[in-house]
PDB file of C-alpha atoms in Angstrom:
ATOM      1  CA  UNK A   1      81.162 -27.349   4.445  1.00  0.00           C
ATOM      2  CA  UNK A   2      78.490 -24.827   4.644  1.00  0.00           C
ATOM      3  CA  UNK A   3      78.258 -22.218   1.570  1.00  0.00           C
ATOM      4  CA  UNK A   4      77.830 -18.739   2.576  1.00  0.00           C
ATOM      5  CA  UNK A   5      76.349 -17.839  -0.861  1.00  0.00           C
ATOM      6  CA  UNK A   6      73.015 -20.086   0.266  1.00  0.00           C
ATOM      7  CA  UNK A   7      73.076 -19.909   4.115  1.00  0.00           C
ATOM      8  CA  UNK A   8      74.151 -16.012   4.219  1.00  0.00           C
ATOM      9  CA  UNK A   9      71.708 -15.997   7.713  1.00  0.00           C
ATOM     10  CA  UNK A  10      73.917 -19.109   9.093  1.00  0.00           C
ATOM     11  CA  UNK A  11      76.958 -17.424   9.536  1.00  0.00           C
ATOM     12  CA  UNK A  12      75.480 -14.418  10.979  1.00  0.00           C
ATOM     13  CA  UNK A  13      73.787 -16.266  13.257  1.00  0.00           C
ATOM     14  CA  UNK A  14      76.339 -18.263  14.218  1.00  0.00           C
ATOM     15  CA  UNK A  15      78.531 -14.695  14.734  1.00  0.00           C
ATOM     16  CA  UNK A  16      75.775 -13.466  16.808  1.00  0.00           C
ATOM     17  CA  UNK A  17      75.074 -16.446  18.835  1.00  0.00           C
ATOM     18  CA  UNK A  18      78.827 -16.502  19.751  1.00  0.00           C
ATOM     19  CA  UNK A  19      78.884 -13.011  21.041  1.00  0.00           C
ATOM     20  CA  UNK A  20      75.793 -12.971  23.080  1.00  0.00           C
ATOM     21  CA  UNK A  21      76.752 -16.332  24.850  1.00  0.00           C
ATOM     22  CA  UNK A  22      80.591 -16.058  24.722  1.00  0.00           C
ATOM     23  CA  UNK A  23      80.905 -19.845  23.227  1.00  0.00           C
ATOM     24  CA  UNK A  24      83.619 -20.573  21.291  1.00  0.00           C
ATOM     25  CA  UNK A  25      83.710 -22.994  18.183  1.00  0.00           C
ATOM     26  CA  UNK A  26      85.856 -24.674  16.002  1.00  0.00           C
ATOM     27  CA  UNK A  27      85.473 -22.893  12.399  1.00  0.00           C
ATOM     28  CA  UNK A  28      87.673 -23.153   9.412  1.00  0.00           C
ATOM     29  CA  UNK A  29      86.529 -20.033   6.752  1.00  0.00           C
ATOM     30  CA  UNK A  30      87.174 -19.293   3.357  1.00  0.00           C
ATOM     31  CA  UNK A  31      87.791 -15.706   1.691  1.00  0.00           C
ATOM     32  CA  UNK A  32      88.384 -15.821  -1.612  1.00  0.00           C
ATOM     33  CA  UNK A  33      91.979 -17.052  -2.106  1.00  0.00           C
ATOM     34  CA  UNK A  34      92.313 -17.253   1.941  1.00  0.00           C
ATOM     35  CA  UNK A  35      91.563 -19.809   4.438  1.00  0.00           C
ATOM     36  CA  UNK A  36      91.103 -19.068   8.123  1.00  0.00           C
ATOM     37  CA  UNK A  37      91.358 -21.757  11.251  1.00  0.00           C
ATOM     38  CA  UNK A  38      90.686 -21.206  14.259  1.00  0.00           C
ATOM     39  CA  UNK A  39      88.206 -20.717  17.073  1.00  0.00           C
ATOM     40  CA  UNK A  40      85.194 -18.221  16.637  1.00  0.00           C
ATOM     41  CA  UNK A  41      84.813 -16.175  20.487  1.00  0.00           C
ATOM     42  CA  UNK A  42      82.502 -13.128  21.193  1.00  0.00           C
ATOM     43  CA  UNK A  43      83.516  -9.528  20.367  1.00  0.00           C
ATOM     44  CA  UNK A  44      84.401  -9.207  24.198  1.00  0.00           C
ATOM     45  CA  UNK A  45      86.204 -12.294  24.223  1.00  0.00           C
ATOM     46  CA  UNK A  46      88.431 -10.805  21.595  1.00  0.00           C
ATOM     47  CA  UNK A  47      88.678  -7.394  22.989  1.00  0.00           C
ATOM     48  CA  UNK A  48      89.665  -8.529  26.512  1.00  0.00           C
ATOM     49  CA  UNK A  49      92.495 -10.772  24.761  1.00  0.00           C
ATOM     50  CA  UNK A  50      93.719  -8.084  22.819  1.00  0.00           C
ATOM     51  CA  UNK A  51      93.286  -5.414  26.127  1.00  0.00           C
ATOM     52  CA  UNK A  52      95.650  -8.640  27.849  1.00  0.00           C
ATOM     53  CA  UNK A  53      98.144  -8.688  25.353  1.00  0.00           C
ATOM     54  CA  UNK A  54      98.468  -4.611  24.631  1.00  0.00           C
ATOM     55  CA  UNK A  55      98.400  -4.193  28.703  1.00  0.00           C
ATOM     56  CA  UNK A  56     101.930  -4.428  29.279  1.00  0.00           C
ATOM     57  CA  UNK A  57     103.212  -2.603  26.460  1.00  0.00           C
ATOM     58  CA  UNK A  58     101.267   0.207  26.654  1.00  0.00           C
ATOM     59  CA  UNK A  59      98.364   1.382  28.945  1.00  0.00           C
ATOM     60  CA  UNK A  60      96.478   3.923  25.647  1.00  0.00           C
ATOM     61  CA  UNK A  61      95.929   1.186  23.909  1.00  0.00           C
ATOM     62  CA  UNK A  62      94.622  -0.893  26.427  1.00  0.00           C
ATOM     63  CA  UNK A  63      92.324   1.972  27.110  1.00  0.00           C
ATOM     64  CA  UNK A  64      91.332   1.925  23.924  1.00  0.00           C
ATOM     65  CA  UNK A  65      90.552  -1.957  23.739  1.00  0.00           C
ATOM     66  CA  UNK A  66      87.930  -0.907  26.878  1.00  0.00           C
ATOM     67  CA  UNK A  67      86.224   1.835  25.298  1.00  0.00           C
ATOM     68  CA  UNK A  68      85.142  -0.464  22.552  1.00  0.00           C
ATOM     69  CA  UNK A  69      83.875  -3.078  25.123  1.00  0.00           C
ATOM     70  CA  UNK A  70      81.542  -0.499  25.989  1.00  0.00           C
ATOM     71  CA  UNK A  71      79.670  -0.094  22.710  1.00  0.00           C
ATOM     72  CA  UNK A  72      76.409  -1.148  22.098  1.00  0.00           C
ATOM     73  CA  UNK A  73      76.190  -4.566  20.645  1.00  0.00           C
ATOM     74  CA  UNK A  74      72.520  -4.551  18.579  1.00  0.00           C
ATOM     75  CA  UNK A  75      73.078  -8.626  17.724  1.00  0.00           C
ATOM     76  CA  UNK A  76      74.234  -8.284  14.198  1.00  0.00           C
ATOM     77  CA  UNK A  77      78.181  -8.127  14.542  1.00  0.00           C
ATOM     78  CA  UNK A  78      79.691  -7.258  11.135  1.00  0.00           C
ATOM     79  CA  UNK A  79      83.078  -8.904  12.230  1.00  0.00           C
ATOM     80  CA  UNK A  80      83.652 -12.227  12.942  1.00  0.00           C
ATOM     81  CA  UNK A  81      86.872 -13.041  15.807  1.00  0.00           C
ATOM     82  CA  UNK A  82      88.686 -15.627  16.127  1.00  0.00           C
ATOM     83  CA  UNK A  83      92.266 -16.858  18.562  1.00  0.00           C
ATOM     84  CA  UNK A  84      94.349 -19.801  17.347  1.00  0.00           C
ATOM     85  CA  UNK A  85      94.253 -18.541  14.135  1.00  0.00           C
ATOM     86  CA  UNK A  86      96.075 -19.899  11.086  1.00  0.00           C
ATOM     87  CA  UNK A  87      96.268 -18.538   7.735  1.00  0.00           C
ATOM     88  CA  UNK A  88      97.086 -21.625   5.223  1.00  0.00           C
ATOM     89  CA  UNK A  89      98.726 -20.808   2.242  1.00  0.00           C
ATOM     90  CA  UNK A  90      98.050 -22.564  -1.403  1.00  0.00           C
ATOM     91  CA  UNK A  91     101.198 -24.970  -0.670  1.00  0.00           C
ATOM     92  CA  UNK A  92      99.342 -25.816   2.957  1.00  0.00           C
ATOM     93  CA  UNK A  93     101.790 -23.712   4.997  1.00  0.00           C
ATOM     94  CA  UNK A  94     100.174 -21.720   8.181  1.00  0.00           C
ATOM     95  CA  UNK A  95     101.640 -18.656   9.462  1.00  0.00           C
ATOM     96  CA  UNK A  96     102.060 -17.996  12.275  1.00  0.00           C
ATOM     97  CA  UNK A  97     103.172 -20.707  13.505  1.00  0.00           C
ATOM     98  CA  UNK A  98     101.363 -20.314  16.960  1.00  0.00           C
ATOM     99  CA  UNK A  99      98.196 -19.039  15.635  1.00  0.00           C
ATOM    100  CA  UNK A 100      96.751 -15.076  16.329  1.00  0.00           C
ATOM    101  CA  UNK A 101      94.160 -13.103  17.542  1.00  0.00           C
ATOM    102  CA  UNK A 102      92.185 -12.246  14.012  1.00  0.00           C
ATOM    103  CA  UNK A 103      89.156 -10.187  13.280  1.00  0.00           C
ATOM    104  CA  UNK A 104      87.246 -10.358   9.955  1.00  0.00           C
ATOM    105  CA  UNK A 105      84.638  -8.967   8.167  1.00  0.00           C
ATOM    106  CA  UNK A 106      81.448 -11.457   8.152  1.00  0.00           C
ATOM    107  CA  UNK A 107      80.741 -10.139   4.630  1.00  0.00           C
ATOM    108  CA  UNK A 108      84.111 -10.971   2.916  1.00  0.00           C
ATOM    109  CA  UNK A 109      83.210 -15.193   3.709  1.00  0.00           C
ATOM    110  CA  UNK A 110      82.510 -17.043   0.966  1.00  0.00           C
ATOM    111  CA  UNK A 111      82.535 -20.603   2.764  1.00  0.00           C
ATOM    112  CA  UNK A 112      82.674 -21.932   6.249  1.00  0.00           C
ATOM    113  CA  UNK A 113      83.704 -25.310   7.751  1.00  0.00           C
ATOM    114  CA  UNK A 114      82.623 -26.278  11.481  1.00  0.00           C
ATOM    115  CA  UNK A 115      85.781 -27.585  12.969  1.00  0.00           C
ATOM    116  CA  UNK A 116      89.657 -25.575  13.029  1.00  0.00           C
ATOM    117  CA  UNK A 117      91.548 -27.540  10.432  1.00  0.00           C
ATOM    118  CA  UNK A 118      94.725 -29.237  12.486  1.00  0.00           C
ATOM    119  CA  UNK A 119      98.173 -29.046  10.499  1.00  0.00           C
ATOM    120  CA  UNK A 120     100.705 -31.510  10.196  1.00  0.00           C
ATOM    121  CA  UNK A 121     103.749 -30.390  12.117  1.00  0.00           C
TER     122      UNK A 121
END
């Protein structure tokens, strides 16, 4: 597990890296009381995803999800994104069950593990 408190410049890189090559990597992240699983994409990634999913239900927020493809992108993302993701509970549970689309704030991590933690069913 990598601390954020001592590799503050990991994480961020690792954010940025993602988002200017549109990888996508296995991360499990700790905020405070939370933990987050999933995969970290690009900001694009994320926004297309959501534009995909909002596109049938309603075509302003779709627009919406577009314009903010558009903005300029200076390397230093302040969010983190992530699909698959799982939100494990002190008892172990995950909700949802199916995993989400998340976005997070890269300053709120305390911790982060490479690899998505996998679940007993």
């Amino acid at each position: 597990m990598i601390t954020i408190e001592h590799n503050e410049s990991l994480f961020q890189n690792m954010v940025s890296h993602t988002d200017r090559d549109d990888s996508t990597v296995g991360l499990t992240i700790f905020m405070g009381e939370k933990i987050l699983t999933g995969e970290l994409i690009s900001e694009r990634h994320y926004f297309e995803l959501v534009n995909e999913h909002l596109q049938d239900s309603t075509e302003n927020l779709a627009f919406d999800c577009k314009l903010a493809l558009g903005r300029d992108n200076s390397g230093n993302s302040q969010y983190f994104h992530l699909k698959n993701a799982l939100y494990i509970d002190s008892q172990g549970r995950s909700m949802p069950a199916e995993g989400c689309l998340l976005r997070g704030r890269v300053s709120g991590v305390q911790a982060v593990s490479i690899g998505s933690w996998l679940l007993p069913k």
